[in-house]
Short mmCIF file of C-alpha atoms in Angstrom, two decimals:
data_model
loop_
_atom_site.label_atom_id
_atom_site.label_comp_id
_atom_site.label_asym_id
_atom_site.label_seq_id
_atom_site.Cartn_x
_atom_site.Cartn_y
_atom_site.Cartn_z
CA MET A 5 80.33 84.09 -26.16
CA SER A 6 78.48 82.83 -29.22
CA PRO A 7 75.43 80.56 -28.73
CA LYS A 8 77.22 77.47 -30.05
CA PRO A 9 80.14 77.43 -27.53
CA ALA A 10 77.65 78.22 -24.77
CA ARG A 11 75.51 75.22 -25.74
CA GLN A 12 78.60 73.04 -25.93
CA GLY A 13 79.65 74.20 -22.47
CA ARG A 14 76.24 73.34 -21.05
CA ARG A 15 76.36 69.91 -22.69
CA TRP A 16 79.79 69.21 -21.19
CA TRP A 17 78.58 70.33 -17.78
CA THR A 18 75.49 68.13 -18.03
CA ALA A 19 77.64 65.19 -19.12
CA ALA A 20 79.98 65.75 -16.18
CA ARG A 21 77.07 65.79 -13.75
CA TRP A 22 76.01 62.41 -15.10
CA ALA A 23 79.48 60.90 -15.44
CA THR A 24 80.90 61.84 -12.02
CA PRO A 25 78.39 59.96 -9.82
CA ILE A 26 78.41 56.95 -12.15
CA ALA A 27 82.23 56.81 -12.35
CA ILE A 28 82.70 57.12 -8.59
CA GLY A 29 80.01 54.52 -7.90
CA LEU A 30 81.58 52.11 -10.38
CA ALA A 31 85.09 52.68 -9.02
CA LEU A 32 83.84 51.99 -5.50
CA TYR A 33 82.10 48.82 -6.64
CA LEU A 34 85.35 47.53 -8.20
CA LEU A 35 87.28 47.93 -4.96
CA PRO A 36 87.76 44.76 -2.90
CA ARG A 37 84.91 44.12 -0.48
CA PRO A 38 86.03 44.29 3.17
CA ALA A 39 85.60 41.03 5.04
CA ALA A 40 83.27 42.69 7.58
CA VAL A 41 80.79 43.60 4.83
CA GLU A 42 78.30 40.92 3.82
CA PRO A 43 77.87 39.92 0.15
CA GLY A 44 75.75 42.47 -1.63
CA GLY A 45 76.55 45.20 0.86
CA TRP A 46 79.36 46.67 -1.21
CA ALA A 47 77.14 46.86 -4.29
CA VAL A 48 74.44 48.65 -2.27
CA LEU A 49 77.11 51.09 -1.02
CA ALA A 50 78.23 51.81 -4.59
CA VAL A 51 74.66 52.53 -5.73
CA PHE A 52 74.01 54.57 -2.58
CA VAL A 53 77.11 56.73 -3.08
CA ALA A 54 76.31 57.25 -6.76
CA THR A 55 72.73 58.22 -5.84
CA VAL A 56 73.81 60.70 -3.15
CA LEU A 57 76.34 62.25 -5.54
CA GLY A 58 73.56 62.43 -8.11
CA LEU A 59 71.41 64.28 -5.58
CA ILE A 60 74.24 66.78 -5.16
CA ALA A 61 75.12 67.16 -8.86
CA GLN A 62 71.46 66.93 -9.96
CA PRO A 63 71.73 65.91 -13.64
CA MET A 64 67.98 65.39 -13.19
CA PRO A 65 65.51 66.50 -10.49
CA LEU A 66 66.01 64.91 -7.05
CA ALA A 67 63.17 62.41 -7.29
CA ALA A 68 64.25 61.32 -10.77
CA VAL A 69 67.80 60.66 -9.55
CA ALA A 70 66.50 58.63 -6.61
CA LEU A 71 64.17 56.57 -8.80
CA THR A 72 67.05 55.86 -11.19
CA GLY A 73 69.14 54.54 -8.32
CA LEU A 74 66.18 52.50 -7.07
CA THR A 75 65.63 51.02 -10.53
CA PHE A 76 69.30 50.08 -10.84
CA THR A 77 69.20 48.09 -7.58
CA MET A 78 66.28 46.05 -8.94
CA ILE A 79 67.36 45.40 -12.54
CA THR A 80 70.88 44.36 -11.48
CA GLY A 81 69.58 42.02 -8.79
CA VAL A 82 71.36 43.91 -6.04
CA LEU A 83 68.02 44.05 -4.15
CA GLU A 84 64.71 42.29 -4.60
CA PRO A 85 61.86 44.62 -5.64
CA ALA A 86 60.03 44.05 -2.35
CA VAL A 87 63.13 45.21 -0.46
CA ALA A 88 63.91 48.06 -2.84
CA LEU A 89 60.39 49.46 -2.48
CA SER A 90 60.14 48.96 1.28
CA GLY A 91 61.15 52.56 2.02
CA PHE A 92 57.75 53.77 0.82
CA ALA A 93 56.13 51.98 3.78
CA GLU A 94 58.19 53.81 6.41
CA PRO A 95 55.93 55.84 8.78
CA THR A 96 58.65 58.45 9.25
CA ILE A 97 58.55 59.27 5.54
CA TRP A 98 54.80 59.86 5.69
CA LEU A 99 55.19 62.04 8.78
CA ILE A 100 57.24 64.54 6.83
CA VAL A 101 54.82 64.39 3.88
CA ALA A 102 51.91 65.16 6.22
CA ALA A 103 53.86 68.04 7.73
CA PHE A 104 54.41 69.45 4.23
CA PHE A 105 50.65 69.38 3.70
CA ILE A 106 50.05 71.19 6.99
CA SER A 107 52.57 73.88 6.05
CA ILE A 108 50.50 74.58 2.90
CA ALA A 109 47.62 75.59 5.16
CA VAL A 110 49.86 77.88 7.23
CA THR A 111 50.67 79.84 4.08
CA LYS A 112 47.30 79.50 2.33
CA THR A 113 45.30 80.81 5.28
CA GLY A 114 47.67 83.75 5.79
CA LEU A 115 48.29 82.78 9.41
CA GLY A 116 52.07 82.73 8.92
CA ARG A 117 52.12 86.27 7.51
CA ARG A 118 49.81 87.51 10.27
CA VAL A 119 52.11 86.09 12.96
CA ALA A 120 55.13 87.80 11.37
CA LEU A 121 53.30 91.14 11.22
CA TRP A 122 52.26 90.82 14.88
CA PHE A 123 55.87 90.51 15.98
CA VAL A 124 57.02 93.37 13.74
CA ALA A 125 54.28 95.57 15.22
CA MET A 126 55.35 94.65 18.77
CA LEU A 127 59.15 94.61 18.44
CA GLY A 128 59.98 96.60 15.33
CA ARG A 129 60.89 100.07 16.64
CA ARG A 130 64.57 99.16 16.34
CA SER A 131 66.32 97.00 13.77
CA LEU A 132 67.46 94.62 16.54
CA GLY A 133 63.81 94.23 17.52
CA LEU A 134 63.00 93.37 13.91
CA GLY A 135 65.66 90.67 14.07
CA TYR A 136 64.02 89.17 17.15
CA GLY A 137 60.63 89.48 15.50
CA LEU A 138 61.86 87.34 12.61
CA ALA A 139 63.31 84.87 15.12
CA LEU A 140 60.01 84.50 16.99
CA THR A 141 58.07 84.12 13.75
CA ASP A 142 60.40 81.37 12.55
CA LEU A 143 60.26 79.67 15.96
CA ILE A 144 56.46 79.56 16.03
CA LEU A 145 56.13 78.31 12.45
CA ALA A 146 58.97 75.76 12.63
CA PRO A 147 57.21 72.78 14.32
CA ALA A 148 54.66 72.48 11.50
CA THR A 149 56.84 73.61 8.58
CA PRO A 150 59.32 70.91 7.57
CA SER A 151 60.41 72.89 4.55
CA ASN A 152 62.78 75.44 6.05
CA THR A 153 63.11 76.79 2.52
CA ALA A 154 59.38 77.49 2.38
CA ARG A 155 59.57 79.11 5.81
CA SER A 156 62.33 81.46 4.70
CA GLY A 157 61.17 82.07 1.15
CA GLY A 158 57.42 82.03 1.62
CA VAL A 159 56.96 83.84 4.94
CA ILE A 160 60.14 85.44 6.26
CA TYR A 161 61.74 86.88 3.12
CA PRO A 162 58.67 88.78 1.87
CA ILE A 163 58.56 90.53 5.27
CA ILE A 164 62.30 91.35 4.99
CA ALA A 165 61.82 92.74 1.48
CA SER A 166 58.90 94.91 2.58
CA LEU A 167 60.68 96.28 5.68
CA SER A 168 63.88 96.96 3.74
CA GLU A 169 62.03 98.75 0.95
CA GLN A 170 60.23 100.97 3.46
CA ALA A 171 63.60 101.83 5.04
CA GLY A 172 65.16 102.72 1.68
CA SER A 173 67.42 99.67 1.74
CA ARG A 174 67.65 98.02 -1.66
CA PRO A 175 69.62 94.95 -2.83
CA ASN A 176 72.78 95.03 -4.95
CA GLY A 177 73.54 98.64 -4.18
CA GLU A 178 74.97 101.10 -1.71
CA THR A 179 71.89 100.98 0.54
CA ARG A 180 71.81 97.20 1.06
CA ARG A 181 73.61 97.50 4.43
CA ARG A 182 71.09 100.08 5.63
CA LEU A 183 68.74 97.32 6.90
CA GLY A 184 68.20 94.50 4.40
CA ALA A 185 71.62 92.88 4.84
CA TYR A 186 71.27 92.57 8.62
CA LEU A 187 67.75 91.17 8.42
CA THR A 188 68.77 88.67 5.72
CA ALA A 189 71.81 87.46 7.68
CA THR A 190 69.69 87.19 10.82
CA ALA A 191 66.99 85.23 9.01
CA MET A 192 69.60 82.67 7.90
CA GLY A 193 71.21 82.49 11.33
CA VAL A 194 67.82 81.99 12.97
CA ASN A 195 66.59 79.44 10.44
CA VAL A 196 69.34 76.93 11.16
CA ILE A 197 68.51 77.14 14.88
CA THR A 198 64.76 76.65 14.55
CA SER A 199 65.41 73.83 12.08
CA ALA A 200 67.42 72.07 14.78
CA MET A 201 64.81 72.56 17.51
CA PHE A 202 62.00 70.31 16.28
CA ALA A 203 61.98 66.95 14.52
CA THR A 204 59.40 68.35 12.09
CA ALA A 205 61.18 71.66 11.38
CA MET A 206 63.57 70.46 8.67
CA ALA A 207 63.10 67.76 6.06
CA ALA A 208 66.20 65.76 7.03
CA ASN A 209 65.35 65.51 10.75
CA PRO A 210 63.06 62.47 10.35
CA LEU A 211 65.89 60.88 8.39
CA VAL A 212 68.08 61.43 11.46
CA GLN A 213 65.41 59.74 13.59
CA GLU A 214 65.29 56.82 11.17
CA PHE A 215 69.06 56.31 11.07
CA ALA A 216 69.36 56.63 14.85
CA GLY A 217 66.55 54.13 15.33
CA ALA A 218 68.39 51.66 13.09
CA GLN A 219 71.23 51.78 15.61
CA GLY A 220 68.97 51.31 18.61
CA VAL A 221 68.45 54.96 19.57
CA GLU A 222 64.76 55.86 19.46
CA ILE A 223 64.16 59.64 19.35
CA SER A 224 60.55 60.75 19.74
CA TRP A 225 59.26 64.19 18.74
CA LEU A 226 59.01 65.16 22.41
CA THR A 227 62.50 63.86 23.24
CA TRP A 228 63.98 65.90 20.40
CA THR A 229 62.11 69.07 21.40
CA VAL A 230 62.95 68.87 25.11
CA ALA A 231 66.62 68.24 24.37
CA ALA A 232 66.82 71.16 21.92
CA ILE A 233 64.71 73.73 23.75
CA VAL A 234 67.36 75.14 26.12
CA PRO A 235 70.35 75.45 23.75
CA GLY A 236 67.92 76.51 21.01
CA ILE A 237 66.44 79.39 23.00
CA VAL A 238 69.87 80.52 24.13
CA ALA A 239 71.07 80.50 20.51
CA LEU A 240 67.98 82.44 19.37
CA VAL A 241 68.74 85.09 21.98
CA VAL A 242 72.43 85.28 21.09
CA ILE A 243 72.53 85.17 17.26
CA PRO A 244 70.45 88.27 16.35
CA ALA A 245 72.41 90.33 18.90
CA LEU A 246 75.72 88.88 17.72
CA LEU A 247 75.01 89.77 14.09
CA TYR A 248 73.82 93.21 15.20
CA LYS A 249 77.33 93.65 16.63
CA VAL A 250 79.51 92.05 13.94
CA TYR A 251 77.33 92.84 10.91
CA PRO A 252 75.40 95.92 12.02
CA PRO A 253 72.69 97.69 10.03
CA GLU A 254 73.35 101.31 9.24
CA LEU A 255 69.79 102.09 10.33
CA ARG A 256 69.32 101.39 14.04
CA ASP A 257 65.89 102.98 14.64
CA THR A 258 62.91 101.83 12.54
CA PRO A 259 59.87 103.71 13.87
CA GLU A 260 57.98 103.26 10.61
CA ALA A 261 58.11 99.46 10.72
CA PRO A 262 55.49 98.96 13.49
CA ARG A 263 53.14 101.46 11.87
CA ALA A 264 53.47 99.74 8.49
CA ALA A 265 52.89 96.33 10.11
CA ARG A 266 49.78 97.58 11.92
CA ALA A 267 48.50 99.04 8.64
CA GLN A 268 48.94 95.68 6.91
CA LEU A 269 47.24 93.90 9.82
CA ALA A 270 44.35 96.33 9.49
CA GLU A 271 44.10 95.46 5.80
CA LEU A 272 43.98 91.76 6.72
CA GLY A 273 41.13 92.40 9.15
CA PRO A 274 40.16 89.99 11.94
CA MET A 275 41.28 86.38 11.82
CA THR A 276 39.27 84.39 9.32
CA ARG A 277 37.60 81.03 9.88
CA PRO A 278 40.42 79.15 8.04
CA GLU A 279 43.01 80.92 10.20
CA TRP A 280 41.22 79.95 13.41
CA ILE A 281 40.97 76.35 12.24
CA MET A 282 44.65 76.32 11.29
CA ALA A 283 45.59 77.77 14.69
CA GLY A 284 43.49 75.10 16.42
CA VAL A 285 45.05 72.32 14.35
CA PHE A 286 48.51 73.71 15.11
CA VAL A 287 47.92 73.62 18.89
CA THR A 288 46.32 70.18 18.64
CA LEU A 289 49.30 68.81 16.72
CA LEU A 290 51.80 70.14 19.23
CA THR A 291 49.77 68.44 21.97
CA LEU A 292 49.51 65.15 20.11
CA TRP A 293 53.19 65.12 19.12
CA SER A 294 54.13 65.81 22.74
CA LEU A 295 51.70 63.50 24.57
CA GLY A 296 49.90 61.43 21.95
CA SER A 297 52.02 58.30 22.18
CA GLN A 298 51.90 58.17 26.00
CA VAL A 299 48.25 59.14 26.55
CA TRP A 300 46.36 57.97 23.47
CA GLY A 301 48.81 55.57 21.84
CA LEU A 302 49.04 57.72 18.70
CA SER A 303 52.31 57.77 16.80
CA ALA A 304 53.70 61.05 15.48
CA THR A 305 52.71 60.03 11.94
CA ALA A 306 49.12 59.20 12.93
CA SER A 307 48.89 62.51 14.81
CA ALA A 308 50.09 64.42 11.75
CA PHE A 309 47.41 62.81 9.60
CA VAL A 310 44.79 63.78 12.18
CA GLY A 311 45.77 67.36 11.38
CA VAL A 312 45.71 66.79 7.61
CA ALA A 313 42.30 65.08 7.75
CA THR A 314 40.88 67.89 9.88
CA LEU A 315 42.07 70.50 7.38
CA LEU A 316 40.53 68.52 4.53
CA ILE A 317 37.19 67.95 6.29
CA THR A 318 36.91 71.65 7.16
CA ARG A 319 37.88 72.58 3.58
CA VAL A 320 40.85 74.64 4.69
CA LEU A 321 42.76 72.36 2.33
CA THR A 322 41.51 70.58 -0.76
CA TRP A 323 42.81 67.45 -2.41
CA ASN A 324 44.08 69.62 -5.26
CA ASP A 325 46.23 71.50 -2.72
CA LEU A 326 47.78 68.22 -1.63
CA ALA A 327 48.10 66.74 -5.10
CA GLY A 328 49.76 69.90 -6.39
CA ASP A 329 52.43 70.07 -3.68
CA LYS A 330 55.44 68.90 -5.69
CA SER A 331 57.77 69.35 -2.71
CA ALA A 332 55.87 66.81 -0.61
CA TRP A 333 55.73 64.12 -3.30
CA THR A 334 59.32 64.75 -4.36
CA THR A 335 60.44 64.41 -0.75
CA LEU A 336 58.43 61.20 -0.36
CA THR A 337 60.22 59.70 -3.36
CA TRP A 338 63.84 60.42 -2.61
CA PHE A 339 63.45 60.04 1.16
CA ALA A 340 61.98 56.58 0.71
CA VAL A 341 64.85 55.53 -1.55
CA LEU A 342 67.56 56.88 0.77
CA VAL A 343 65.97 55.38 3.88
CA MET A 344 65.74 51.98 2.19
CA MET A 345 69.37 52.07 1.02
CA ALA A 346 70.63 53.29 4.40
CA GLY A 347 68.74 50.49 6.11
CA GLN A 348 70.36 47.94 3.83
CA LEU A 349 73.80 49.41 4.51
CA GLN A 350 73.15 48.93 8.21
CA LYS A 351 71.81 45.40 7.73
CA LEU A 352 74.66 44.28 5.46
CA GLY A 353 77.45 45.50 7.74
CA VAL A 354 78.68 48.52 5.78
CA ILE A 355 77.93 51.06 8.54
CA GLY A 356 79.56 48.84 11.15
CA TRP A 357 82.71 48.48 9.02
CA PHE A 358 82.87 52.24 8.40
CA SER A 359 82.40 53.09 12.06
CA THR A 360 85.17 50.67 13.04
CA THR A 361 87.47 52.36 10.52
CA ILE A 362 86.71 55.84 11.85
CA THR A 363 87.03 54.67 15.44
CA GLY A 364 90.49 53.34 14.66
CA VAL A 365 91.55 56.85 13.59
CA ALA A 366 90.33 58.25 16.93
CA GLY A 367 91.94 55.41 18.86
CA GLY A 368 93.53 56.32 22.19
CA LEU A 369 91.24 59.31 22.80
CA SER A 370 88.63 59.46 25.54
CA TRP A 371 85.05 59.25 24.29
CA GLN A 372 84.60 62.94 25.09
CA ALA A 373 87.58 64.02 22.98
CA ALA A 374 86.73 61.54 20.21
CA PHE A 375 83.12 62.76 20.11
CA VAL A 376 84.13 66.43 19.88
CA LEU A 377 86.55 65.55 17.06
CA LEU A 378 83.92 63.55 15.17
CA THR A 379 81.36 66.33 15.59
CA LEU A 380 83.71 69.03 14.32
CA VAL A 381 84.69 66.92 11.30
CA TYR A 382 81.03 66.22 10.57
CA PHE A 383 80.22 69.93 10.84
CA ALA A 384 83.12 71.14 8.69
CA SER A 385 82.52 68.52 6.01
CA HIS A 386 79.31 70.37 5.09
CA TYR A 387 81.39 72.76 3.00
CA ALA A 388 81.35 69.94 0.43
CA PHE A 389 77.55 69.62 0.44
CA ALA A 390 74.73 71.66 -1.05
CA SER A 391 71.99 69.93 0.91
CA ASN A 392 71.39 69.08 4.56
CA THR A 393 69.57 65.92 3.53
CA ALA A 394 72.30 64.69 1.21
CA HIS A 395 74.83 65.20 4.00
CA VAL A 396 72.67 63.34 6.53
CA ALA A 397 72.11 60.52 4.07
CA ALA A 398 75.80 60.21 3.26
CA MET A 399 77.41 60.60 6.67
CA TYR A 400 75.09 60.74 9.70
CA GLY A 401 74.71 57.00 10.20
CA ALA A 402 78.42 56.32 9.89
CA PHE A 403 79.42 59.13 12.25
CA LEU A 404 76.83 58.07 14.81
CA ALA A 405 78.08 54.50 14.65
CA ALA A 406 81.65 55.75 15.11
CA ALA A 407 80.62 57.89 18.08
CA LEU A 408 78.87 54.95 19.72
CA ALA A 409 81.92 52.76 19.11
CA THR A 410 84.10 55.23 21.04
CA GLY A 411 81.77 54.94 24.04
CA ALA A 412 79.74 58.12 23.60
CA PRO A 413 76.31 57.97 25.30
CA PRO A 414 73.84 56.88 22.60
CA MET A 415 71.04 59.43 23.06
CA MET A 416 73.39 62.37 23.45
CA ALA A 417 75.45 61.38 20.41
CA ALA A 418 72.39 60.84 18.22
CA LEU A 419 70.81 64.15 19.23
CA VAL A 420 73.93 66.30 18.96
CA LEU A 421 74.76 64.98 15.50
CA GLY A 422 71.10 65.50 14.60
CA PHE A 423 71.20 69.12 15.75
CA ILE A 424 74.44 69.68 13.87
CA SER A 425 72.67 68.40 10.75
CA SER A 426 70.63 71.61 10.77
CA LEU A 427 73.13 74.02 12.27
CA TYR A 428 75.64 73.73 9.42
CA GLY A 429 72.98 74.91 6.94
CA GLY A 430 74.17 78.52 6.96
CA LEU A 431 77.88 77.99 6.38
CA THR A 432 77.84 78.89 2.69
CA HIS A 433 75.48 80.43 0.15
CA TYR A 434 74.71 76.95 -1.19
CA SER A 435 74.71 74.84 1.97
CA SER A 436 70.92 74.44 2.44
CA GLY A 437 67.64 75.26 0.77
CA PRO A 438 67.11 78.65 2.49
CA ALA A 439 70.69 79.79 1.76
CA PRO A 440 70.39 80.40 -2.01
CA VAL A 441 66.92 81.91 -1.49
CA LEU A 442 68.20 84.50 0.98
CA PHE A 443 71.59 85.01 -0.69
CA GLY A 444 69.87 85.46 -4.03
CA SER A 445 68.04 88.48 -2.66
CA GLY A 446 71.24 90.48 -3.22
CA TYR A 447 71.49 92.05 0.24
CA VAL A 448 74.54 90.11 1.48
CA ALA A 449 77.79 89.94 -0.50
CA LEU A 450 79.44 86.54 -0.98
CA ALA A 451 82.47 87.23 1.24
CA GLU A 452 80.18 88.62 3.94
CA TRP A 453 77.97 85.53 3.77
CA TRP A 454 80.90 83.13 4.27
CA ARG A 455 82.31 85.28 7.08
CA ASN A 456 78.97 85.43 8.85
CA GLY A 457 78.55 81.70 8.31
CA VAL A 458 81.79 80.92 10.13
CA ILE A 459 80.98 83.27 13.02
CA VAL A 460 77.45 81.97 13.50
CA ALA A 461 78.66 78.37 13.20
CA ALA A 462 81.35 78.88 15.84
CA VAL A 463 78.90 80.43 18.28
CA ASN A 464 76.32 77.71 17.64
CA ILE A 465 78.92 75.03 18.33
CA VAL A 466 79.78 76.71 21.64
CA VAL A 467 76.12 77.09 22.62
CA TRP A 468 74.86 73.67 21.53
CA MET A 469 77.90 71.73 22.80
CA GLY A 470 78.47 73.95 25.84
CA VAL A 471 75.08 74.97 27.21
CA GLY A 472 73.68 71.87 25.58
CA ALA A 473 76.11 69.62 27.44
CA PHE A 474 74.91 70.95 30.81
CA TRP A 475 71.28 70.53 29.75
CA PHE A 476 71.88 66.98 28.49
CA LYS A 477 73.51 66.19 31.84
CA ILE A 478 70.37 67.36 33.64
CA LEU A 479 68.27 65.21 31.31
CA GLY A 480 70.49 62.23 32.09
CA TYR A 481 71.80 61.69 28.57
CA TRP A 482 75.42 61.38 29.73
#
């Protein structure tokens, strides 16, 4: 193809990515406003839908799209500036920003890599043991690493690449199935589980908390963790072994892996002062997030900033580290905009109208059957999304409202839909941030990725809605 047609093709594609969200938002705005929706609510919905579609199509970076939508609500008079900017005052938004800052220290100090090497040294004599080593590493890092993409790309994948190279398993070739493909598939399968286990393990989880709170369901960090711990551990035990069976590595024994890990640990030497401080902050944060509100009256956000301040005072982090973290500031921007718009949709009756519509479709079913149906539809609809957060922003609030309208127990419904909001992240090679990172390594073919995604998703649904249901019963959530 000559340069000129290629440039024209790119221009058409860019134009389409602009035109589609705008056209759909405008078409929605021109539809008659339902009587149940208050004046102004339909306009907010149109801007919200256009913004979410813009986040998916990305004609500009995420934060730029969100700011454009925010600006449009103000200049058209849809929302007053004070209301439009209110999302930036939400404590939940700042919790996730603080957690991003803490995750910088996990990587900067080398503590994350050291933890991964410890588990490889202990469990790595067989490829299945390596899979469980990756799972334990991800599990330990997850509570303080809200970017599951950073967890996979910054800590887990470099370990996979090193182990695979040592085993003679290289991407995009005949040796990829020797070890690298299994470890890559396992890393993705594990990541969606650990992302679901902690409110601070995936960027969209605080958004879930915010939307649930708007409907009267308050989910604390401790509540989320306790509810997820049993089905999460069961899933972490099952998934590496399942993939070892259905997507096995050609190399079963890996005696060199522990020796290589011990050699790298020897090169690292004893834990450094920054690592010890980071480990202490990590333990302190888990304690504060679990007990802080009951014992000391500290919110999860205040506790997170205790950790950030400690890392700054001890010079483990510098202000330049924080200022240079584009992911944190980008997340702050588009999270604040989405939270504000979602809150207005709730306030102006749009969510209530949508939930009534969905409930009508499930009419005549028991709440149990209706909830299972809603959950499966919510899960499967992720094939149309390239972001967990965009999916949560677009559909979580409405599906939760519909579930509550059918009579589903509030806490159980909010938590299950919240867990699902992480678990569908491995369905496709584009379905979440870690997916393109791991798929792009070249170890897993496209058809294999989609097949594995369906298998892992089916098992996760069984575990989280089966084992989870018994656990939620014990906790008194239904």
